Amino acid sequence: EPEVTQTPSHQVTQMGQEVILRCVPISNHLYFYWYRQILGQKVEFLVSFYNNEISEKSEIFDDQFSVERPDGSNFTLKIRSTKLEDSAMYFCASRERRGEPQHFGDGTRLSIL
Amino acid sequence: DAKTTQPPSMDCAEGRAANLPCNHSTISGNEYVYWYRQIHSQGPQYIIHGLKNNETNEMASLIITEDRKSSTLILPHATLRDTAVYYCIVGEDNFNKFYFGSGTKLNVKP
C-alpha cells in the first residue's frame, strides 16, 4: 500500500540554524499538509498546500516557516532560524482529493539544542 | 479548536468489541467524520470516515447518528495491538485542515 515517507526520522540541530524536513507524499495526491506535535501535547495543524500554493496556515506558521514542492515528488518544510520551542515531531500528510482522508507519515523528530 | 468531544480513556478486554464514542454536535452539512489512531509517537493512522451513512472496512465500523451529532467507532475484536489514542475529527470538504483534540486512550487488556 502506498505511504507517505518522511526523512530524516530524527534531526538534531543547533538553535538558530536552518533545518529542512522532507516528505514524499503519495504519488497521485494533490493536497499536502504539515502538522507538529510537541511531546505530550496535541497534534497541531501548521499549513496546507494545494495547486503549488499555501491554502491555509495556522498562527504557528510564522515568517520563520516556509514550504515548497520543488519537484513532482517532494514536499519540504523549512524552518529558517530554529528556536528551542521548535523541538517537536513534525508530520507530513497528503490527500488525494476533497472528501478523502489524509494519510500521515511517521514523522521527523526535531531536537533543537 | 477541535469540534469533537471524546472520553479521555476507555478499557476493553482483548477479543471483545471496543465502542468509542464521539460527540460533534456543531457539525455542519458538508463536514465528514474521520477516525484516526496514534500508537506512541507514530504518525496518525487513518481508520475510517463517513458523511451520513454508516461505514465498515477491514479495520472498523463507523456508526453515525441520524442527526449526525455523534458517532461511534467499533473495533469488533480488539487486540493488544489496538492499544492507542483514538481521535475523532470533523473535517470540511474543502482544504480540510484537521484539528486534533486529546482523543480517547484505549487500553486493551488481556
Tab-separated table of C-alpha atoms in Angstrom:
chain	number	residue	atom	x	y	z
A	1	GLU	CA	0.000	0.000	0.000
A	2	PRO	CA	1.436	3.430	-0.910
A	3	GLU	CA	2.541	5.542	2.028
A	4	VAL	CA	3.860	8.966	2.939
A	5	THR	CA	7.569	8.863	3.711
A	6	GLN	CA	9.493	11.397	5.767
A	7	THR	CA	13.206	11.947	6.159
A	8	PRO	CA	15.149	12.101	8.343
A	9	SER	CA	13.451	10.230	11.170
A	10	HIS	CA	15.420	12.275	13.702
A	11	GLN	CA	17.107	15.642	13.173
A	12	VAL	CA	19.288	17.332	15.770
A	13	THR	CA	20.110	20.993	15.117
A	14	GLN	CA	21.709	23.869	16.971
A	15	MET	CA	19.426	26.762	17.871
A	16	GLY	CA	19.487	29.455	15.209
A	17	GLN	CA	20.308	27.046	12.404
A	18	GLU	CA	18.120	26.384	9.399
A	19	VAL	CA	16.515	22.982	9.028
A	20	ILE	CA	14.677	21.341	6.137
A	21	LEU	CA	12.309	18.460	6.747
A	22	ARG	CA	11.473	16.341	3.744
A	23	CYS	CA	8.377	14.431	2.763
A	24	VAL	CA	7.406	12.315	-0.208
A	25	PRO	CA	3.610	12.276	-0.385
A	26	ILE	CA	1.611	9.514	-2.047
A	27	SER	CA	2.110	9.925	-5.769
A	28	ASN	CA	-1.364	10.810	-7.042
A	29	HIS	CA	-2.257	13.036	-4.106
A	30	LEU	CA	-2.998	16.721	-4.635
A	31	TYR	CA	-3.311	18.191	-1.132
A	32	PHE	CA	-0.375	18.375	1.246
A	33	TYR	CA	-0.096	19.248	4.927
A	34	TRP	CA	2.347	19.722	7.769
A	35	TYR	CA	1.456	19.180	11.425
A	36	ARG	CA	3.554	19.156	14.542
A	37	GLN	CA	3.247	17.522	17.949
A	38	ILE	CA	5.213	18.785	20.918
A	39	LEU	CA	5.964	15.958	23.334
A	40	GLY	CA	2.887	15.107	25.389
A	41	GLN	CA	0.667	17.599	23.582
A	42	LYS	CA	-1.919	17.532	20.802
A	43	VAL	CA	-1.201	17.271	17.102
A	44	GLU	CA	-1.347	20.834	15.708
A	45	PHE	CA	-2.038	21.954	12.147
A	46	LEU	CA	0.685	24.092	10.569
A	47	VAL	CA	-0.055	24.536	6.892
A	48	SER	CA	-1.944	23.144	3.907
A	49	PHE	CA	-0.716	23.312	0.304
A	50	TYR	CA	-2.636	22.831	-2.914
A	51	ASN	CA	-2.014	23.748	-6.532
A	52	ASN	CA	1.504	24.955	-5.723
A	53	GLU	CA	0.487	27.456	-3.123
A	54	ILE	CA	-0.368	27.675	0.545
A	55	SER	CA	-4.117	27.329	1.004
A	56	GLU	CA	-4.201	27.842	4.751
A	57	LYS	CA	-1.781	28.308	7.629
A	58	SER	CA	-2.050	28.467	11.387
A	59	GLU	CA	-0.718	31.113	13.770
A	60	ILE	CA	2.233	28.839	14.475
A	61	PHE	CA	3.337	29.060	10.846
A	62	ASP	CA	5.066	32.444	11.049
A	63	ASP	CA	7.731	34.013	8.831
A	64	GLN	CA	10.331	31.530	10.062
A	65	PHE	CA	8.480	28.708	8.315
A	66	SER	CA	8.149	28.011	4.610
A	67	VAL	CA	7.011	25.134	2.443
A	68	GLU	CA	7.946	24.128	-1.031
A	69	ARG	CA	7.194	21.463	-3.567
A	70	PRO	CA	10.399	21.726	-5.589
A	71	ASP	CA	9.614	18.880	-7.957
A	72	GLY	CA	6.815	16.436	-8.631
A	73	SER	CA	7.514	14.258	-5.648
A	74	ASN	CA	8.961	16.118	-2.645
A	75	PHE	CA	7.245	18.441	-0.195
A	76	THR	CA	9.518	20.259	2.235
A	77	LEU	CA	9.140	22.286	5.409
A	78	LYS	CA	11.908	24.789	6.154
A	79	ILE	CA	12.474	26.485	9.474
A	80	ARG	CA	14.791	29.415	8.882
A	81	SER	CA	16.208	30.067	12.343
A	82	THR	CA	15.257	27.359	14.794
A	83	LYS	CA	14.275	28.022	18.388
A	84	LEU	CA	14.230	25.660	21.350
A	85	GLU	CA	10.430	25.606	21.217
A	86	ASP	CA	10.513	24.199	17.681
A	87	SER	CA	11.506	20.851	19.168
A	88	ALA	CA	8.659	18.503	18.243
A	89	MET	CA	7.544	15.675	15.983
A	90	TYR	CA	6.681	17.020	12.541
A	91	PHE	CA	4.180	15.048	10.484
A	92	CYS	CA	3.562	15.370	6.777
A	93	ALA	CA	0.216	14.284	5.328
A	94	SER	CA	-1.323	14.085	1.888
A	95	ARG	CA	-4.754	13.601	0.456
A	96	GLU	CA	-5.921	12.566	-2.994
A	97	ARG	CA	-8.999	14.738	-3.367
A	98	ARG	CA	-11.707	16.511	-1.449
A	99	GLY	CA	-13.599	14.354	0.999
A	100	GLU	CA	-10.891	11.712	1.115
A	101	PRO	CA	-8.851	11.157	4.291
A	102	GLN	CA	-5.371	12.489	4.901
A	103	HIS	CA	-2.588	9.928	5.117
A	104	PHE	CA	0.245	10.693	7.506
A	105	GLY	CA	3.917	9.851	7.503
A	106	ASP	CA	5.678	8.552	10.594
A	107	GLY	CA	7.187	11.925	11.307
A	108	THR	CA	10.538	13.594	11.859
A	109	ARG	CA	11.617	14.150	15.427
A	110	LEU	CA	13.280	17.585	15.526
A	111	SER	CA	15.500	18.281	18.517
A	112	ILE	CA	16.875	21.809	18.931
A	113	LEU	CA	19.894	22.159	21.203
B	1	ASP	CA	-10.133	24.195	18.062
B	2	ALA	CA	-11.344	20.619	17.898
B	3	LYS	CA	-15.076	20.383	17.279
B	4	THR	CA	-15.353	16.989	18.947
B	5	THR	CA	-15.644	15.636	22.476
B	6	GLN	CA	-14.328	12.209	23.435
B	7	PRO	CA	-13.852	10.435	26.781
B	8	PRO	CA	-10.197	10.638	27.848
B	9	SER	CA	-9.775	6.889	28.335
B	10	MET	CA	-11.506	3.531	27.985
B	11	ASP	CA	-10.651	-0.060	28.790
B	12	CYS	CA	-11.548	-3.073	26.703
B	13	ALA	CA	-10.914	-6.781	27.157
B	14	GLU	CA	-8.955	-8.486	24.412
B	15	GLY	CA	-11.271	-10.190	21.917
B	16	ARG	CA	-14.249	-8.043	22.853
B	17	ALA	CA	-15.705	-5.198	20.816
B	18	ALA	CA	-14.425	-1.717	21.609
B	19	ASN	CA	-17.018	1.030	21.179
B	20	LEU	CA	-15.525	4.510	21.168
B	21	PRO	CA	-17.992	7.406	21.288
B	22	CYS	CA	-17.576	10.908	19.899
B	23	ASN	CA	-19.790	13.979	20.148
B	24	HIS	CA	-19.731	16.531	17.327
B	25	SER	CA	-22.902	18.495	17.973
B	26	THR	CA	-21.844	21.514	15.868
B	27	ILE	CA	-21.042	19.518	12.739
B	28	SER	CA	-22.234	21.155	9.530
B	29	GLY	CA	-23.695	19.562	6.443
B	30	ASN	CA	-20.529	19.280	4.368
B	31	GLU	CA	-18.278	18.022	7.143
B	32	TYR	CA	-17.067	14.446	7.316
B	33	VAL	CA	-16.279	12.462	10.441
B	34	TYR	CA	-12.807	10.899	10.359
B	35	TRP	CA	-11.269	8.466	12.822
B	36	TYR	CA	-7.526	8.069	13.305
B	37	ARG	CA	-5.364	6.420	15.894
B	38	GLN	CA	-1.854	7.121	17.126
B	39	ILE	CA	0.368	4.475	18.660
B	40	HIS	CA	3.110	6.018	20.803
B	41	SER	CA	4.565	8.893	18.757
B	42	GLN	CA	3.975	7.346	15.350
B	43	GLY	CA	2.056	9.240	12.699
B	44	PRO	CA	-1.737	9.216	12.996
B	45	GLN	CA	-3.115	6.175	11.203
B	46	TYR	CA	-6.320	6.527	9.209
B	47	ILE	CA	-9.081	4.131	10.259
B	48	ILE	CA	-12.379	5.099	8.655
B	49	HIS	CA	-14.519	8.075	7.685
B	50	GLY	CA	-18.096	8.891	6.772
B	51	LEU	CA	-20.512	11.663	5.951
B	52	LYS	CA	-24.014	10.425	6.758
B	53	ASN	CA	-24.179	6.682	6.334
B	54	ASN	CA	-22.662	4.010	8.492
B	55	GLU	CA	-19.418	2.667	7.112
B	56	THR	CA	-17.434	-0.541	7.519
B	57	ASN	CA	-13.985	-1.550	6.377
B	58	GLU	CA	-11.473	-4.217	7.310
B	59	MET	CA	-10.420	-2.340	10.427
B	60	ALA	CA	-13.600	-0.994	11.961
B	61	SER	CA	-17.195	0.156	11.662
B	62	LEU	CA	-18.439	3.713	11.974
B	63	ILE	CA	-21.949	4.404	13.209
B	64	ILE	CA	-23.194	7.976	12.693
B	65	THR	CA	-26.448	9.051	14.323
B	66	GLU	CA	-29.224	10.290	12.088
B	67	ASP	CA	-28.814	13.888	13.285
B	68	ARG	CA	-25.020	13.496	12.761
B	69	LYS	CA	-24.297	14.994	16.169
B	70	SER	CA	-22.447	11.943	17.403
B	71	SER	CA	-20.735	8.817	16.161
B	72	THR	CA	-19.252	5.572	17.451
B	73	LEU	CA	-16.185	3.752	16.230
B	74	ILE	CA	-16.427	-0.007	16.678
B	75	LEU	CA	-13.405	-2.285	16.702
B	76	PRO	CA	-15.157	-5.660	16.531
B	77	HIS	CA	-12.485	-7.844	18.149
B	78	ALA	CA	-9.946	-5.721	19.951
B	79	THR	CA	-6.364	-6.988	20.246
B	80	LEU	CA	-3.480	-5.770	22.364
B	81	ARG	CA	-2.110	-4.029	19.264
B	82	ASP	CA	-5.211	-1.827	19.196
B	83	THR	CA	-3.999	-0.050	22.343
B	84	ALA	CA	-3.605	3.547	21.143
B	85	VAL	CA	-5.039	7.052	21.299
B	86	TYR	CA	-8.084	7.299	19.042
B	87	TYR	CA	-9.039	10.630	17.501
B	88	CYS	CA	-12.416	11.610	16.130
B	89	ILE	CA	-12.037	14.571	13.764
B	90	VAL	CA	-14.584	16.633	11.915
B	91	GLY	CA	-13.201	17.954	8.653
B	92	GLU	CA	-14.735	20.097	5.975
B	93	ASP	CA	-14.757	19.056	2.367
B	94	ASN	CA	-12.582	21.928	1.192
B	95	PHE	CA	-8.908	22.129	2.163
B	96	ASN	CA	-9.760	20.109	5.180
B	97	LYS	CA	-7.232	21.012	7.835
B	98	PHE	CA	-7.622	18.748	10.840
B	99	TYR	CA	-7.972	19.902	14.413
B	100	PHE	CA	-6.920	17.127	16.747
B	101	GLY	CA	-8.392	17.004	20.215
B	102	SER	CA	-6.990	14.971	23.076
B	103	GLY	CA	-8.600	11.752	21.823
B	104	THR	CA	-9.509	8.601	23.758
B	105	LYS	CA	-6.744	6.433	25.151
B	106	LEU	CA	-7.948	2.878	24.559
B	107	ASN	CA	-6.333	0.280	26.788
B	108	VAL	CA	-6.884	-3.262	25.570
B	109	LYS	CA	-6.243	-5.713	28.400
B	110	PRO	CA	-5.589	-9.445	28.217
